Structure formats: C-alpha cells, structure tokens
Amino acid sequence: MDFLPTAQPVARLIEELHKLPGIGPKSAQRLAYFLLRTPEEEARALAEAILAVKEKIIFCSQCQNITETDPCPICQDKERDHTKICVVEEPLDILALERTRGYNGLYHVLHGVLSPMEGVGPEELRIKELLDRLQGGSTQEIVLATNPNLEGEATAMYLHRLIAPLGIKVTRLARGLPFGSDLEYADEVTLTRALEGRQEV
Ligand SMILES: [Zn+2]
C-alpha cells in the first residue's frame, strides 16, 4: 500500500494498525493521526493494555478459551459434564451460552470459521486440538454451536464429517436461532431453546 509521505515512526504505526482486522489503509492513517494527538498517558495506557493481554492471557491447552490459568476454570470444574464438548467460534460465544445456564458441559473454541473467501482453512482453526481431545475416548457428545450463517453451517458440516466416523454423537443447535444471526447477540430464551432442542446431525 502507498502511505502518504510521513515521518518514519508514523508510517510504522500506520503499517501496524493496517494489520488489524477491518482496518483498511484509510482507517489506519486516521487512527495513527488520532493517536499522534492523544495525550501521552492515554497512548501509554493503550500500549500497556495490548502488552498485558499478550503477557497475562493465554489459551487453555484443552478448550483453547482465553484464560489466566491453564487449564481454564471451566475445564478444571469437576461439577461439569466432561463427556460433552460444545464447539463455538469465539470466546464470547461461551459467555453467551453460560448466561443461559442451560449447558453444563465443556467447550472448544475454534477461533474463527472456515472461510475460503478470506483464506481461512482448517489449519487456521483449532480443529486439530479438538480432534486430539477426542482421542481420550471420554467424549460422548459434540454440540456444534457455530453461528447460524453460511460459514458457520459449512464449518459445522465439515466438523461433522470429521467427528461422526469416530462414533461420537454430533448435535447441532436447534433452528430457533434466526439464520444469519450471531450467537453472541442471541437472547437467552432463544439460546436456551436452541440448546434444549439440539438435534443429532
Ligand atoms: Zn479450558
């Protein structure tokens, strides 16, 4: 991309911001010049917040959720049903499902969905980690809770093809969720119904 002629540190900041998802060259420039005008303490707070997530937040080696301890509190919880794994796209989906209080199993975070358009293939997702977990033989049900949109459905179908031959029951959230919607924003009643009405794929 072409940058406007500018001081090298600013060009570097623009380049870094441009790497963020959804930030095009114009937005990167706007953000960079905004930060340039920001008081030093605010800029420092932002930089420190970014470093803190990198230093303190890790991925749970089992479910791949973000956590401060490994395994995460959910994976460590002996009260939960360790025979069920609910597969979600993002950590925020876990919060949505936990709010329903209708699910007591474990989770697995893919950190995305298959998207040929955006160059996201199976290797970019935490699918291998999921298959590794299933090797233990204690899993009896996989609940596919990817979002009810084209990419979420395609990802669910892909996982079903991989998991079904292992002899594990694979279910999908019921159709109550509006197509094209995002799990993260679903209301609790709808999400609870979708969970309760989940059907074998
Ligand atoms: Zn975990």
Short mmCIF file of C-alpha atoms and ligand atoms in Angstrom, two decimals:
data_model
loop_
_atom_site.label_atom_id
_atom_site.label_comp_id
_atom_site.label_asym_id
_atom_site.label_seq_id
_atom_site.Cartn_x
_atom_site.Cartn_y
_atom_site.Cartn_z
CA MET A 1 0.00 0.00 0.00
CA ASP A 2 1.06 3.59 -0.52
CA PHE A 3 1.47 5.74 2.53
CA LEU A 4 1.34 9.48 2.49
CA PRO A 5 4.84 10.86 2.87
CA THR A 6 5.23 11.00 6.63
CA ALA A 7 7.74 10.58 9.44
CA GLN A 8 9.03 7.03 9.74
CA PRO A 9 7.55 6.26 13.22
CA VAL A 10 4.13 7.36 11.99
CA ALA A 11 4.49 5.23 8.86
CA ARG A 12 5.37 2.29 11.09
CA LEU A 13 2.32 2.86 13.29
CA ILE A 14 0.08 3.06 10.21
CA GLU A 15 1.55 -0.17 8.94
CA GLU A 16 0.92 -1.95 12.25
CA LEU A 17 -2.65 -0.66 12.53
CA HIS A 18 -3.32 -1.73 8.96
CA LYS A 19 -2.67 -5.34 10.02
CA LEU A 20 -5.70 -5.27 12.35
CA PRO A 21 -8.90 -6.91 11.07
CA GLY A 22 -11.28 -4.50 9.37
CA ILE A 23 -8.72 -1.67 9.29
CA GLY A 24 -8.04 -0.51 5.76
CA PRO A 25 -5.29 1.92 4.74
CA LYS A 26 -7.51 4.99 5.25
CA SER A 27 -8.65 3.92 8.72
CA ALA A 28 -5.08 3.06 9.68
CA GLN A 29 -3.98 6.57 8.74
CA ARG A 30 -6.88 8.15 10.60
CA LEU A 31 -6.13 6.11 13.74
CA ALA A 32 -2.43 6.88 13.56
CA TYR A 33 -3.01 10.63 13.36
CA PHE A 34 -5.58 10.37 16.13
CA LEU A 35 -3.01 8.63 18.35
CA LEU A 36 -0.47 11.28 17.44
CA ARG A 37 -2.75 13.91 19.00
CA THR A 38 -3.61 11.72 22.02
CA PRO A 39 -2.08 12.69 25.40
CA GLU A 40 0.93 10.56 26.20
CA GLU A 41 -0.66 8.84 29.22
CA GLU A 42 -3.63 7.66 27.15
CA ALA A 43 -1.37 6.33 24.42
CA ARG A 44 0.70 4.57 27.05
CA ALA A 45 -2.43 3.04 28.64
CA LEU A 46 -3.43 1.62 25.23
CA ALA A 47 0.04 0.22 24.58
CA GLU A 48 0.15 -1.32 28.07
CA ALA A 49 -3.31 -2.87 27.67
CA ILE A 50 -2.14 -4.53 24.45
CA LEU A 51 1.01 -5.86 26.15
CA ALA A 52 -0.97 -7.06 29.18
CA VAL A 53 -3.22 -9.32 27.07
CA LYS A 54 -0.15 -10.79 25.44
CA GLU A 55 1.63 -11.34 28.75
CA LYS A 56 -1.21 -12.42 31.05
CA ILE A 57 -3.79 -14.03 28.81
CA ILE A 58 -3.07 -17.46 27.46
CA PHE A 59 -5.13 -20.05 25.64
CA CYS A 60 -6.36 -23.02 27.65
CA SER A 61 -4.41 -26.01 26.38
CA GLN A 62 -7.60 -28.08 26.44
CA CYS A 63 -10.51 -25.92 25.22
CA GLN A 64 -8.47 -23.07 23.65
CA ASN A 65 -10.54 -20.47 25.50
CA ILE A 66 -8.73 -17.36 26.72
CA THR A 67 -7.74 -17.71 30.35
CA GLU A 68 -5.28 -16.67 33.01
CA THR A 69 -4.80 -20.23 34.24
CA ASP A 70 -4.20 -23.43 32.32
CA PRO A 71 -6.41 -25.45 32.31
CA CYS A 72 -9.10 -22.76 32.46
CA PRO A 73 -11.69 -22.72 35.30
CA ILE A 74 -14.32 -24.44 33.10
CA CYS A 75 -12.02 -27.33 32.12
CA GLN A 76 -10.95 -27.69 35.77
CA ASP A 77 -14.52 -27.75 37.09
CA LYS A 78 -15.30 -31.27 38.27
CA GLU A 79 -19.00 -30.43 38.63
CA ARG A 80 -19.28 -30.06 34.86
CA ASP A 81 -20.15 -32.85 32.47
CA HIS A 82 -16.83 -33.79 30.89
CA THR A 83 -18.48 -36.09 28.35
CA LYS A 84 -19.92 -33.16 26.36
CA ILE A 85 -18.00 -30.60 24.32
CA CYS A 86 -19.74 -27.61 22.79
CA VAL A 87 -17.81 -26.22 19.83
CA VAL A 88 -18.00 -22.44 19.38
CA GLU A 89 -16.37 -19.88 17.10
CA GLU A 90 -15.16 -17.32 19.63
CA PRO A 91 -14.61 -16.95 23.40
CA LEU A 92 -17.55 -14.51 23.56
CA ASP A 93 -19.89 -17.31 22.46
CA ILE A 94 -19.02 -19.17 25.66
CA LEU A 95 -20.20 -16.19 27.70
CA ALA A 96 -23.49 -16.18 25.78
CA LEU A 97 -24.04 -19.90 26.37
CA GLU A 98 -23.01 -19.68 30.03
CA ARG A 99 -25.58 -16.94 30.58
CA THR A 100 -28.34 -19.39 29.64
CA ARG A 101 -27.27 -21.74 32.48
CA GLY A 102 -28.69 -24.45 30.22
CA TYR A 103 -25.39 -26.14 29.41
CA ASN A 104 -23.08 -27.85 31.85
CA GLY A 105 -20.54 -29.49 29.58
CA LEU A 106 -17.15 -28.36 28.33
CA TYR A 107 -16.33 -26.11 25.38
CA HIS A 108 -13.93 -25.89 22.49
CA VAL A 109 -13.12 -22.58 20.83
CA LEU A 110 -12.23 -22.72 17.13
CA HIS A 111 -11.10 -19.07 16.97
CA GLY A 112 -12.89 -18.46 13.70
CA VAL A 113 -14.83 -20.27 10.99
CA LEU A 114 -13.88 -21.80 7.69
CA SER A 115 -13.95 -19.06 5.09
CA PRO A 116 -12.44 -19.81 1.70
CA MET A 117 -13.15 -16.20 0.68
CA GLU A 118 -10.91 -14.90 3.44
CA GLY A 119 -8.36 -17.66 3.13
CA VAL A 120 -9.31 -19.37 6.41
CA GLY A 121 -8.83 -23.11 6.07
CA PRO A 122 -8.94 -25.90 8.69
CA GLU A 123 -5.28 -25.28 9.62
CA GLU A 124 -6.10 -21.74 10.74
CA LEU A 125 -8.69 -23.01 13.23
CA ARG A 126 -8.16 -25.04 16.42
CA ILE A 127 -9.58 -28.17 14.78
CA LYS A 128 -6.55 -30.38 15.28
CA GLU A 129 -6.68 -29.57 19.00
CA LEU A 130 -10.32 -30.65 19.06
CA LEU A 131 -9.56 -33.96 17.37
CA ASP A 132 -6.69 -34.51 19.81
CA ARG A 133 -9.11 -34.06 22.71
CA LEU A 134 -11.42 -36.69 21.27
CA GLN A 135 -8.63 -39.25 21.28
CA GLY A 136 -9.09 -39.65 25.04
CA GLY A 137 -12.32 -41.51 24.38
CA SER A 138 -14.32 -39.87 27.19
CA THR A 139 -16.35 -37.58 24.89
CA GLN A 140 -19.90 -38.77 24.20
CA GLU A 141 -21.44 -35.72 22.56
CA ILE A 142 -20.18 -32.85 20.44
CA VAL A 143 -22.57 -29.90 20.27
CA LEU A 144 -21.84 -27.82 17.17
CA ALA A 145 -22.66 -24.24 18.15
CA THR A 146 -21.13 -22.28 15.29
CA ASN A 147 -23.20 -19.30 14.17
CA PRO A 148 -26.32 -19.94 12.06
CA ASN A 149 -24.94 -18.39 8.88
CA LEU A 150 -23.31 -19.80 5.73
CA GLU A 151 -19.79 -20.02 7.12
CA GLY A 152 -20.97 -21.35 10.48
CA GLU A 153 -23.05 -24.04 8.77
CA ALA A 154 -20.21 -25.01 6.44
CA THR A 155 -17.86 -25.30 9.41
CA ALA A 156 -20.39 -27.42 11.32
CA MET A 157 -20.78 -29.74 8.32
CA TYR A 158 -17.02 -30.03 7.98
CA LEU A 159 -16.62 -30.95 11.66
CA HIS A 160 -19.48 -33.41 11.46
CA ARG A 161 -17.73 -35.25 8.64
CA LEU A 162 -14.56 -35.47 10.73
CA ILE A 163 -16.16 -36.46 14.03
CA ALA A 164 -19.05 -38.75 13.08
CA PRO A 165 -16.72 -41.60 11.98
CA LEU A 166 -15.23 -41.59 15.50
CA GLY A 167 -18.54 -42.92 16.80
CA ILE A 168 -19.29 -39.77 18.83
CA LYS A 169 -22.80 -38.32 18.80
CA VAL A 170 -22.79 -34.97 16.98
CA THR A 171 -25.60 -32.49 17.58
CA ARG A 172 -26.34 -29.04 16.20
CA LEU A 173 -28.19 -26.22 17.96
CA ALA A 174 -31.88 -26.19 17.01
CA ARG A 175 -33.15 -23.92 14.26
CA GLY A 176 -34.73 -21.40 16.61
CA LEU A 177 -31.86 -19.01 16.02
CA PRO A 178 -32.55 -16.68 13.09
CA PHE A 179 -30.39 -17.54 10.07
CA GLY A 180 -27.54 -15.10 9.59
CA SER A 181 -27.55 -14.13 13.25
CA ASP A 182 -24.70 -14.21 15.72
CA LEU A 183 -24.76 -16.46 18.77
CA GLU A 184 -23.10 -13.77 20.78
CA TYR A 185 -26.13 -11.49 20.40
CA ALA A 186 -28.87 -14.10 20.75
CA ASP A 187 -31.19 -13.57 23.70
CA GLU A 188 -31.04 -16.10 26.49
CA VAL A 189 -34.50 -17.60 25.93
CA THR A 190 -33.82 -18.27 22.24
CA LEU A 191 -30.40 -19.67 23.01
CA THR A 192 -31.72 -21.90 25.79
CA ARG A 193 -34.39 -23.28 23.42
CA ALA A 194 -31.77 -23.85 20.72
CA LEU A 195 -29.65 -25.76 23.22
CA GLU A 196 -32.50 -27.85 24.59
CA GLY A 197 -33.79 -28.63 21.12
CA ARG A 198 -30.42 -29.57 19.70
CA GLN A 199 -30.65 -32.44 17.24
CA GLU A 200 -28.34 -35.12 16.07
CA VAL A 201 -26.76 -34.19 12.73
ZN ZN B 1 -10.33 -24.83 29.07
#
